[in-house]
Coordinates of C-alpha atoms in Angstrom, one line a residue:
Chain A
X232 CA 0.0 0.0 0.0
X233 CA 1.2 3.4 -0.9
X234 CA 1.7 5.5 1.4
X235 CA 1.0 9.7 1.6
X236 CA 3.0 11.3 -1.1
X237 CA 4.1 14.7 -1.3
X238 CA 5.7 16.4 -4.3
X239 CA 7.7 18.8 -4.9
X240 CA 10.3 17.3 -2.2
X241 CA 12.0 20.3 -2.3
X242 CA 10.8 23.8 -4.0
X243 CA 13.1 27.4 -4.4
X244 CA 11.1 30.4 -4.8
X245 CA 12.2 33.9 -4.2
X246 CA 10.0 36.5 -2.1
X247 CA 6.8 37.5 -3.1
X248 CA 6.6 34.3 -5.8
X249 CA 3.8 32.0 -5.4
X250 CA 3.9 28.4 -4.2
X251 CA 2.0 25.3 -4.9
X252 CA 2.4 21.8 -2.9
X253 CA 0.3 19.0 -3.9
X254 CA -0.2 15.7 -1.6
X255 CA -2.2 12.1 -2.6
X256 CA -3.5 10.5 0.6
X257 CA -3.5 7.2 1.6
X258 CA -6.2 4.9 -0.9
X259 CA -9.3 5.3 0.9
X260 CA -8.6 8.1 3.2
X261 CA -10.7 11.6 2.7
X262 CA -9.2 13.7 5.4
X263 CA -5.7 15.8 4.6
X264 CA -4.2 17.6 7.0
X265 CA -1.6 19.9 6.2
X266 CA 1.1 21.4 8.7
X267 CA 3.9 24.0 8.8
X268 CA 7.2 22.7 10.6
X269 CA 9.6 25.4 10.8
X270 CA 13.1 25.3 12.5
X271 CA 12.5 26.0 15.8
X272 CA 8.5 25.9 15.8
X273 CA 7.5 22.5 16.1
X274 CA 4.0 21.4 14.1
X275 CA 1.9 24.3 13.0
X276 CA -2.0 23.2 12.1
X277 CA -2.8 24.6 8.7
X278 CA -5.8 23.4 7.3
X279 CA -8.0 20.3 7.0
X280 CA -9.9 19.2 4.6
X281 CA -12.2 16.3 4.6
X282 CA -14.6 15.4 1.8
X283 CA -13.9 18.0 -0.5
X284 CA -14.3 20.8 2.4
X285 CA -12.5 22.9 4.5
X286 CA -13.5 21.5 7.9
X287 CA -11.1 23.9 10.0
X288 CA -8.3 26.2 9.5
X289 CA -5.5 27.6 11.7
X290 CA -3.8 30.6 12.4
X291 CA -2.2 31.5 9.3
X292 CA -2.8 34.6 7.0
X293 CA -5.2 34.3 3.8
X294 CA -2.5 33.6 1.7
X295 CA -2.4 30.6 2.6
X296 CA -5.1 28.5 0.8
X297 CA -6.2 24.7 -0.3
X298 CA -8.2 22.4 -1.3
X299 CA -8.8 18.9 -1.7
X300 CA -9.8 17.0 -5.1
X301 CA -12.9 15.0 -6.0
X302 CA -10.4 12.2 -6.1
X303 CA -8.8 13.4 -2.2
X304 CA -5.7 14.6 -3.5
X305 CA -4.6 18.3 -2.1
X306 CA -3.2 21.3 -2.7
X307 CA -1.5 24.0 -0.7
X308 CA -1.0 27.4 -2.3
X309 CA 0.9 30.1 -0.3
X310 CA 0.8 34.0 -2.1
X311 CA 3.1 36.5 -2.0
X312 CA 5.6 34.5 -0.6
X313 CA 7.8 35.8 2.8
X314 CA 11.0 34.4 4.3
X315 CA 9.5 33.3 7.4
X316 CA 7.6 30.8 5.2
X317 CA 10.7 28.7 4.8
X318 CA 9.8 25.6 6.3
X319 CA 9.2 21.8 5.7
X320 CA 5.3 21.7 5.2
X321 CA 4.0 18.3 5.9
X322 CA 0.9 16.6 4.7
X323 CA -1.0 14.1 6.7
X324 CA -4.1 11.8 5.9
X325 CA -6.5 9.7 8.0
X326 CA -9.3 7.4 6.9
X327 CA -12.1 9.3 9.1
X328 CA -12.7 12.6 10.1
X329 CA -12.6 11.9 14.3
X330 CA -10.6 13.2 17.1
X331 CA -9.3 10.1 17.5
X332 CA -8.0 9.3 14.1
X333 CA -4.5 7.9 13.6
X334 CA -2.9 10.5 11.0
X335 CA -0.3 9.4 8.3
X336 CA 2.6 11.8 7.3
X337 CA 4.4 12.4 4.3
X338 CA 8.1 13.4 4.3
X339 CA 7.2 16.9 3.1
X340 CA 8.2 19.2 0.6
X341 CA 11.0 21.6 2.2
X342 CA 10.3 25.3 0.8
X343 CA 13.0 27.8 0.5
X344 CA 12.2 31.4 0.2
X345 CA 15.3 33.4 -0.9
Chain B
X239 CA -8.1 26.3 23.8
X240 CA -5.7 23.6 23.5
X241 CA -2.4 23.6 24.3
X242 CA 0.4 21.1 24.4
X243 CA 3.9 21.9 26.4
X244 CA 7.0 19.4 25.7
X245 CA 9.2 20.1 29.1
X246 CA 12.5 19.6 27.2
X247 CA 13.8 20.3 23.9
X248 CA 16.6 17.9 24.3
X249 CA 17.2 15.0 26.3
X250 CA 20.9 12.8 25.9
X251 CA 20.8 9.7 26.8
X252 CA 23.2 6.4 26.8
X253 CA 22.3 3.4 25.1
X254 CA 20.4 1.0 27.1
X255 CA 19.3 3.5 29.9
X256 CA 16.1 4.2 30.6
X257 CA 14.0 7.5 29.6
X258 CA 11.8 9.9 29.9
X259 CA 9.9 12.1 27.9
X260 CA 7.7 15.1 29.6
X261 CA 4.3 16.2 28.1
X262 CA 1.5 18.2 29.9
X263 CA -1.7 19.9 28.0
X264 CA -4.4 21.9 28.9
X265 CA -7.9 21.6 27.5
X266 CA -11.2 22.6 28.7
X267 CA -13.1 19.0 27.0
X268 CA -12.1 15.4 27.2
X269 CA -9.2 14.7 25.4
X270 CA -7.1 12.3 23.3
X271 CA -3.4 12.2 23.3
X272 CA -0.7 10.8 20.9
X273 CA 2.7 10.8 20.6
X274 CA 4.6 10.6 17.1
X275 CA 7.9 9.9 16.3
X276 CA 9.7 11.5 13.2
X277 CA 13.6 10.2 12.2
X278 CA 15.4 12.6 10.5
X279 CA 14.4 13.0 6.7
X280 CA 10.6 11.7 7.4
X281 CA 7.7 11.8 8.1
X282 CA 6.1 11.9 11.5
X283 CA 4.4 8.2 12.6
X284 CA 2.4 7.3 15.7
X285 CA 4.0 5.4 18.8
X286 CA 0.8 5.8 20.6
X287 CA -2.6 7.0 21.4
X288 CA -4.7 7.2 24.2
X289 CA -8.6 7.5 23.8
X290 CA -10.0 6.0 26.9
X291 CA -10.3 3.2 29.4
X292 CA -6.7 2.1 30.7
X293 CA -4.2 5.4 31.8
X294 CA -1.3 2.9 30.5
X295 CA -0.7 2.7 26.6
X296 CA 1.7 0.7 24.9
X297 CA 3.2 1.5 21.7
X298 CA 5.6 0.4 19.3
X299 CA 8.8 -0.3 19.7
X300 CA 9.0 -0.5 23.4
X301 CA 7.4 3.1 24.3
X302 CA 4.7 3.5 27.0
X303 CA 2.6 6.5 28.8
X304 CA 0.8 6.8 31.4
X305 CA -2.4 9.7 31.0
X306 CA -2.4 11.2 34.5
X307 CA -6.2 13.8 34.2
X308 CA -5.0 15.6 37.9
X309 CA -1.6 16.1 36.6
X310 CA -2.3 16.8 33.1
X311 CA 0.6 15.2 32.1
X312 CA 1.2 12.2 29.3
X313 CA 4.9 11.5 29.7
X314 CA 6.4 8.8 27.3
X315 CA 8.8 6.4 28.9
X316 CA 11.1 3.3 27.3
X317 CA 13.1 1.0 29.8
X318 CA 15.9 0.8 27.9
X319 CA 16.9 2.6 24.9
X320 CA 18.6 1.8 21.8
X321 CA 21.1 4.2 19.3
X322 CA 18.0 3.6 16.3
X323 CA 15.5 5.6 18.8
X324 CA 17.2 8.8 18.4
X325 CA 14.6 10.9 16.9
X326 CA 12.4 13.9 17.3
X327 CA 9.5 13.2 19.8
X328 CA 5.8 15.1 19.3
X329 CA 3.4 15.0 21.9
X330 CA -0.1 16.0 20.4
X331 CA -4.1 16.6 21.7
X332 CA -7.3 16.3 19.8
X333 CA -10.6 16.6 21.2
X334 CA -14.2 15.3 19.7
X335 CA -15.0 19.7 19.0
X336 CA -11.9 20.4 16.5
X337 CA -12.4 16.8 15.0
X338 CA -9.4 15.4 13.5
X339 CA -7.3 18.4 13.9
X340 CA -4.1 17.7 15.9
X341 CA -2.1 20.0 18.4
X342 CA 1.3 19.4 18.6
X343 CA 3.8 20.2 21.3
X344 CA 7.2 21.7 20.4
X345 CA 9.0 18.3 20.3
X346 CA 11.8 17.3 22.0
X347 CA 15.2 15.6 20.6
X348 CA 15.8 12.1 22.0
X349 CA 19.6 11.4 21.3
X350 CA 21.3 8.3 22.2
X351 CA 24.8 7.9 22.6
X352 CA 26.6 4.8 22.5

């Protein structure tokens, strides 16, 4: 079984660019998380989505958008990029939408923003 | 709101000593907790969870914690470690109102030296 798969692994974009992160979830699973780990910061909740919704969002600026395929798959777009945006962003997915969920991680895509 | 604190950032260790890892959260619902485990250049994966019933959980590899409500507290303990443990350590809280959303402590640095 495949497991979550993130692509780009690694994406260069200079400040003020746009970036866009793309995830496929586990076969069967309809929830994707994504998460923001900078140096330093630990796990930052960005967004969920579940079913083709946005089911809950965290403290991040608007420019920092999603959304989730008919077929599960995600994307992360983040605008106007900023250096503080360098980071490894890490998508997870789960096969239910509960609190008590096991999640399933990617390895990421690191983002570099010169 | 939720909140997960991870008492140290790093902890050495020696091979085949025993460990501890601190975690205490605050929430004003029921809870469930997880720790995840992430080796460097992955993904995060779960060690454990606790939803209910027994305060002891077993994971993999050889981890246990104990869910103490009075204390707040969900520490993560091994007997005796080995070099392929050292990792990055996330203690995390969900509750049935943010659904599948995870919080995530800052993560402490387990190192093992031979």
């Amino acid at each position: 079984e495949a497991g979550v798969t993130q692509s780009p692994t690694h994406l260069i974009k200079t400040r003020g660019q746009q970036a866009t992160l793309r995830c496929s979830p586990i076969s069967g699973h309809t929830s994707v998380y994504w998460y923001q780990q900078a140096l330093g910061l630990g796990l930052q909740f960005l967004l969920w989505y579940d079913e083709g919704e946005e089911r809950n969002r965290g403290n991040f600026p608007p420019r920092f958008s999603g959304r989730q395929f008919p077929n599960y798959s995600s994307e992360l777009n983040v605008n106007a990029l900023e250096l503080e945006d360098s980071a490894l962003y890490l998508c997870a997915s789960s096969h239910g939408r509960g609190a008590q969920e096991k999640l399933f991680f990617g390895s990421g895509t690191q983002l570099s923003v010169l | 709101a939720q909140s997960v604190t991870q008492l140290d950032s790093q902890v050495p260790v020696f091979e085949e000593a025993p460990v501890e890892l601190r975690c205490n959260y605050s929430s004003s619902v029921s809870v469930y907790l997880f720790w995840y485990v992430q080796y460097p250049n992955q993904g995060l994966q779960l060690l454990l969870k606790y939803l209910s019933g027994s305060t002891l959980v077993k994971g993999i590899n050889g981890f246990e914690a104990e869910f103490n409500k009075s204390q707040t507290s969900f520490h993560l303990r091994k007997p005796s470690v080995h070099i392929s443990d050292t990792a990055e350590y996330f203690c995390a809280v969900s509750d049935s109102v943010q659904g599948g959303k995870l919080i995530f402590g800052q993560g402490t640095e387990l190192s093992v030296k031979p």
